[in-house]
Short mmCIF file of C-alpha atoms in Angstrom, two decimals:
data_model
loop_
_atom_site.label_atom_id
_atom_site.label_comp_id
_atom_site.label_asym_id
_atom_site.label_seq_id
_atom_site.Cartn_x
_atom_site.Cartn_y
_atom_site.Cartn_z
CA UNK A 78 0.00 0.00 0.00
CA UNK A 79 1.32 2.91 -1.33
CA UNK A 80 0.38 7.10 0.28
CA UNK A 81 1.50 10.18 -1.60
CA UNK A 82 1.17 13.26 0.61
CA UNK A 83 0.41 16.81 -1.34
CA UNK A 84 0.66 20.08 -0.17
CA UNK A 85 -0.61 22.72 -2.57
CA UNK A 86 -3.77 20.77 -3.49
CA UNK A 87 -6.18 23.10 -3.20
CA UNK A 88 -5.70 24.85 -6.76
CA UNK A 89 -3.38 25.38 -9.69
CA UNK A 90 -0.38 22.98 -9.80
CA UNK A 91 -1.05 20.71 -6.84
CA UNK A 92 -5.27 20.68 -7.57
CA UNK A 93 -3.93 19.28 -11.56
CA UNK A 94 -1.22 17.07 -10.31
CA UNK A 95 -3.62 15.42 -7.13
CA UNK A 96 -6.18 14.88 -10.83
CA UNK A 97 -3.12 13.13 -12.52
CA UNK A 98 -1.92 10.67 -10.43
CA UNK A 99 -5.59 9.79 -9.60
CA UNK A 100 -6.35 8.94 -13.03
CA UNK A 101 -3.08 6.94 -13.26
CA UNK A 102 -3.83 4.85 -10.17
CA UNK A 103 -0.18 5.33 -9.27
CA UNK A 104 -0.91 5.09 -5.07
CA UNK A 105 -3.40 3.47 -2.94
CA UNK A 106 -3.93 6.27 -0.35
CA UNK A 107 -3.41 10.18 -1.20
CA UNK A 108 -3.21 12.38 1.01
CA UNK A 109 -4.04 16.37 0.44
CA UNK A 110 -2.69 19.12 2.93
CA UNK A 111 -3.21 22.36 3.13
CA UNK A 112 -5.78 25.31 5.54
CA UNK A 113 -8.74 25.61 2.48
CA UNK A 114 -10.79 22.97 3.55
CA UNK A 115 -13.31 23.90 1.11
CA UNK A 116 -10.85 23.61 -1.62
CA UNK A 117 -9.14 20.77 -1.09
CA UNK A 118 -12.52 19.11 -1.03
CA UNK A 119 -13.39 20.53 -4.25
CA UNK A 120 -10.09 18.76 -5.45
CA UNK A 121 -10.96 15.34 -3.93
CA UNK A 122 -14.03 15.67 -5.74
CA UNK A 123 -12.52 16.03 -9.13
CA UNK A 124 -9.97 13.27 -8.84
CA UNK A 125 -10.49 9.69 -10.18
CA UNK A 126 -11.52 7.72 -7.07
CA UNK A 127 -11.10 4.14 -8.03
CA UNK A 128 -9.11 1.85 -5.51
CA UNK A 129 -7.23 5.04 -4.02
CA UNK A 130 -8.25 6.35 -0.61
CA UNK A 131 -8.14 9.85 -0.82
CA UNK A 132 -8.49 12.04 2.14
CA UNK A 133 -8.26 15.99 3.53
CA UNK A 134 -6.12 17.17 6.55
CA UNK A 135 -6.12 20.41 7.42
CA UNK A 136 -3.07 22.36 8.29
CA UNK A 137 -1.83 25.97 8.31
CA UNK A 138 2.10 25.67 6.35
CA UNK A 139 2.42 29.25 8.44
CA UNK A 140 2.87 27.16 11.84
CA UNK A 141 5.73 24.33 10.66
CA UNK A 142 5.70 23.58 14.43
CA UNK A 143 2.52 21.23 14.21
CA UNK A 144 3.61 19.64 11.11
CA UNK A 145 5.44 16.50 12.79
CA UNK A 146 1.97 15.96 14.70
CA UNK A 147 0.31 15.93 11.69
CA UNK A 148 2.71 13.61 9.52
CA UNK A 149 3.14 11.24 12.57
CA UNK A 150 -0.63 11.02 12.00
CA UNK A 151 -0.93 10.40 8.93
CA UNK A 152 1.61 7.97 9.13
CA UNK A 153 -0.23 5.74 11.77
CA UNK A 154 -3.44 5.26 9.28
CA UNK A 155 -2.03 4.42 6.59
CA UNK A 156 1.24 2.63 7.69
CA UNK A 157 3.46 3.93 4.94
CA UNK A 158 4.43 7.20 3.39
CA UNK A 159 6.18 6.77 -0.21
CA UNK A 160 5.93 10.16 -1.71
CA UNK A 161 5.39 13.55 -0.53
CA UNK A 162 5.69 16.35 -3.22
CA UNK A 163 5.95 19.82 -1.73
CA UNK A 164 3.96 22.11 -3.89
CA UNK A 165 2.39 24.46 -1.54
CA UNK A 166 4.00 28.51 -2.00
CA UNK A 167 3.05 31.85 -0.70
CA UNK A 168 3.76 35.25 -2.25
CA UNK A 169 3.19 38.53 -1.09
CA UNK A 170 5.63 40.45 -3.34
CA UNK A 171 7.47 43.51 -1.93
CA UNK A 172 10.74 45.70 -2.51
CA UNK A 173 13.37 45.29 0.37
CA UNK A 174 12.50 48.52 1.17
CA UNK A 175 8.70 48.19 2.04
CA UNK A 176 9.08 44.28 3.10
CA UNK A 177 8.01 43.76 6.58
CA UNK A 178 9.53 41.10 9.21
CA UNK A 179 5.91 39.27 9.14
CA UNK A 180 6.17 39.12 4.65
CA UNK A 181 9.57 37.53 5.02
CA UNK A 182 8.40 34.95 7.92
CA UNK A 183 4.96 33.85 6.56
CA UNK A 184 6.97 33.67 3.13
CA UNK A 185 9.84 31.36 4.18
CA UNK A 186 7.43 29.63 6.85
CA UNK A 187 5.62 28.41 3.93
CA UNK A 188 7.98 28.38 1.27
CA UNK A 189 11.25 26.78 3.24
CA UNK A 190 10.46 25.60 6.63
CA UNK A 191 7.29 23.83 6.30
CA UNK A 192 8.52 21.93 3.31
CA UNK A 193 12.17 21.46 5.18
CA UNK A 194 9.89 20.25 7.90
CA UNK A 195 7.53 17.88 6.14
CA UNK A 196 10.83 16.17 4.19
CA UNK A 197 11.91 15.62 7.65
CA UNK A 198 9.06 14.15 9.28
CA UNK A 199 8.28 12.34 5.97
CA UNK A 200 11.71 10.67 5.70
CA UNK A 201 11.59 9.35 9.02
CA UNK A 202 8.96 7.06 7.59
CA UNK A 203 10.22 6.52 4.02
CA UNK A 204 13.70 5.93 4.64
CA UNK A 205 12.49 2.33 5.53
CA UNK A 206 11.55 1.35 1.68
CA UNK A 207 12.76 4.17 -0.03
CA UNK A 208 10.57 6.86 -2.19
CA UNK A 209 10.43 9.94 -3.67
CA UNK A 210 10.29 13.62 -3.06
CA UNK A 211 9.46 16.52 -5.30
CA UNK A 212 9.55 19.90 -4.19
CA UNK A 213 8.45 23.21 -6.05
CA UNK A 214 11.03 25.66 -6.49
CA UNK A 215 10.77 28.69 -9.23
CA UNK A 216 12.94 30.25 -12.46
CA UNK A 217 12.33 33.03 -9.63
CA UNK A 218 15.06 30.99 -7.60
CA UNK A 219 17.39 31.51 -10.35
CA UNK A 220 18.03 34.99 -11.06
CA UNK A 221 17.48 38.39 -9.82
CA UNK A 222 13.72 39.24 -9.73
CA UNK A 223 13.51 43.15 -8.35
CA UNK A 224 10.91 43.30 -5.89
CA UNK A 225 9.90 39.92 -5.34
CA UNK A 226 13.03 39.79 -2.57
CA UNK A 227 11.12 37.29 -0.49
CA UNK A 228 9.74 34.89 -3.20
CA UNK A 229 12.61 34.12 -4.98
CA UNK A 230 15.14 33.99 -2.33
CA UNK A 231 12.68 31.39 -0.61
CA UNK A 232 12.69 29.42 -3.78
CA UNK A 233 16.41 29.87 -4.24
CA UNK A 234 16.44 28.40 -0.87
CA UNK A 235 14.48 25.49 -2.03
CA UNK A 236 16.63 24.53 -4.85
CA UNK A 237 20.12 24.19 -2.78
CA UNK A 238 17.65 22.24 -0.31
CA UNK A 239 16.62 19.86 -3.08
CA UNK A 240 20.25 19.46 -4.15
CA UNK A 241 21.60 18.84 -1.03
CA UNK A 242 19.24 16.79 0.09
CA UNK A 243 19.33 14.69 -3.28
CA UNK A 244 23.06 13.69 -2.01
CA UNK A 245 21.92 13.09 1.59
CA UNK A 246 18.81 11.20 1.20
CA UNK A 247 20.51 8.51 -1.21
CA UNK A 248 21.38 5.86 1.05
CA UNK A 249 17.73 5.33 1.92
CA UNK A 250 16.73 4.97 -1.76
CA UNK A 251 15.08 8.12 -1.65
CA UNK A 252 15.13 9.97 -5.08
CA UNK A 253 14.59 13.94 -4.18
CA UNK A 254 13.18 16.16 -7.31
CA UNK A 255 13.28 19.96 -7.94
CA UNK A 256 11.00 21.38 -10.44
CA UNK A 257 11.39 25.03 -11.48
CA UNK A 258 8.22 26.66 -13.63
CA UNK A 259 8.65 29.52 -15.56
CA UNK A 260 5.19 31.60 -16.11
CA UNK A 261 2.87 29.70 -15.07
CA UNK A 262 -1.19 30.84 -14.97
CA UNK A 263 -1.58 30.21 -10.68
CA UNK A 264 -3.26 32.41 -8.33
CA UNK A 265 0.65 32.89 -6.86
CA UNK A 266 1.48 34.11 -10.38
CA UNK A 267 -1.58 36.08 -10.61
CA UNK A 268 0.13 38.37 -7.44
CA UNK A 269 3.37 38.55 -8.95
CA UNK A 270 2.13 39.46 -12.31
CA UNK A 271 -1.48 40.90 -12.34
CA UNK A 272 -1.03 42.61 -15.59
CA UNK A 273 0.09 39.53 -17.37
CA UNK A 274 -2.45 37.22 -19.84
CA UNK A 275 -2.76 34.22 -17.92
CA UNK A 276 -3.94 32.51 -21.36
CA UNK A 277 -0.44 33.29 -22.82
CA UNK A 278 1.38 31.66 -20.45
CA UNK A 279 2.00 27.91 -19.51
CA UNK A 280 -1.13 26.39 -17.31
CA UNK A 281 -0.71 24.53 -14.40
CA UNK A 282 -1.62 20.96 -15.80
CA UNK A 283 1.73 21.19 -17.75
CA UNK A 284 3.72 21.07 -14.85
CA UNK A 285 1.90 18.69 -13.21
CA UNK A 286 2.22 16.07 -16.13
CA UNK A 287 5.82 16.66 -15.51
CA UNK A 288 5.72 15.86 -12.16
CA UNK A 289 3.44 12.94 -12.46
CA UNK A 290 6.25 11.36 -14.99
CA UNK A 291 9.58 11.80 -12.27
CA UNK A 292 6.69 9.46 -9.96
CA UNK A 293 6.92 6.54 -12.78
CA UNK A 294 9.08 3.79 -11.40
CA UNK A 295 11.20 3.59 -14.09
CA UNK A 296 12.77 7.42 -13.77
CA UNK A 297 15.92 7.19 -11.91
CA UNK A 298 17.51 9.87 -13.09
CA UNK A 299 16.57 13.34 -13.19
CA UNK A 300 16.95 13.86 -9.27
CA UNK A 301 19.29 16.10 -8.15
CA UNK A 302 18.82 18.66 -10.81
CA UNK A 303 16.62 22.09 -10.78
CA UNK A 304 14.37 20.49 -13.67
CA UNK A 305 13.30 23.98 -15.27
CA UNK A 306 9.75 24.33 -17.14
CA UNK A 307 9.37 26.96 -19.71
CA UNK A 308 6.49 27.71 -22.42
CA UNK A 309 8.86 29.32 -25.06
CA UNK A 310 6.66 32.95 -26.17
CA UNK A 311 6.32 33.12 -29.81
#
């Protein structure tokens, strides 16, 4: 038995990718995380229920602190965790010069230490058969992105995590994935850009079918790498 834990599932990449790997039967038990209760349960309502459990816990990625409550949880009714994909992200964009203390801690608390947190919790569990881990990073992470300080510095952060951990995590068997979208039509894009065309720019089930493929048992070897996702403009 199989459980893939998602944060993020509420909408956007993590609502299309929870869709995906329901369809494709790839886990027995799937678990969605996140504080929109409402949401999440609109996602477990469009996902392909066939054998797969699927269920909603609730949980605020501002408070890291309760996570290992929540994960030892999880843990005990299902009896195995095998994937956990960090997709969850919070944006409130700023210049350095307007940023307040509480932007940059809500934006790393949800962007760094809550996923730091649930890779810890999680591994205790999956370093016993191995798995994988896919976290959400940004093209953001990669370059300078004027006023935006706290975004892409938190996803900057999340790419040497991913790396690092990649090299760390290896003698358990546990593949770790980064995944960097470009423009990408979210509701987290929609703050950093609200000018832009969201039609004109990749949509979230995109990156979620590449996500869903580094889950197929047979890819062993894109971890370690910031896997960048781009819709080229014409």
């Amino acid at each position: 038995m199989k459980t893939c834990i998602i944060s993020g599932a509420s909408s956007g990449i993590g609502r299309e990718t929870a869709i995906l790997i329901s369809k494709k039967g790839m886990f027995d038990n799937i678990v969605l995380i996140g504080r929109n209760q409402q949401e999440l349960e609109r996602t477990k309502e469009l996902m392909f229920v066939r054998d797969a459990n699927i269920s909603v816990w609730n949980i605020d990625l501002e408070e890291p602190e309760k996570i290992p409550d929540i994960i030892k949880k999880i843990y005990s009714k299902y009896l195995s965790i095998d994937c956990l994909l960090n997709i969850a992200g919070y944006t409130e964009p700023q210049p350095i010069l307007s940023t307040s203390l509480n932007n940059i801690q809500i934006t790393y608390a949800v962007n760094v230490f809550s996923p730091l947190i649930l890779i810890r919790e999680a591994v205790r569990y999956m370093k016993k058969n191995g798995g994988k881990i896919v976290n959400i990073a940004s093209t953001a992470g990669m370059g300078p992105r004027p006023g935006w300080i706290t975004y892409s510095s938190s996803k900057a952060a999340m790419i040497s995590i991913s790396q690092t951990l990649t090299e760390e995590l290896a003698e358990y068997g546990i593949k770790v994935y980064c995944v960097s979208p470009g423009r990408c039509a979210t509701k987290l894009r929609a703050k950093l850009a609200p000018d832009e065309d969201s039609a004109m720019i990749m949509q979230p089930v995109e990156v979620a079918k590449v996500i869903t493929n580094l889950l197929l048992e047979d890819e062993q070897y894109l971890d370690g790498q910031n896997i960048v996702i781009r819709k080229r403009l014409t």
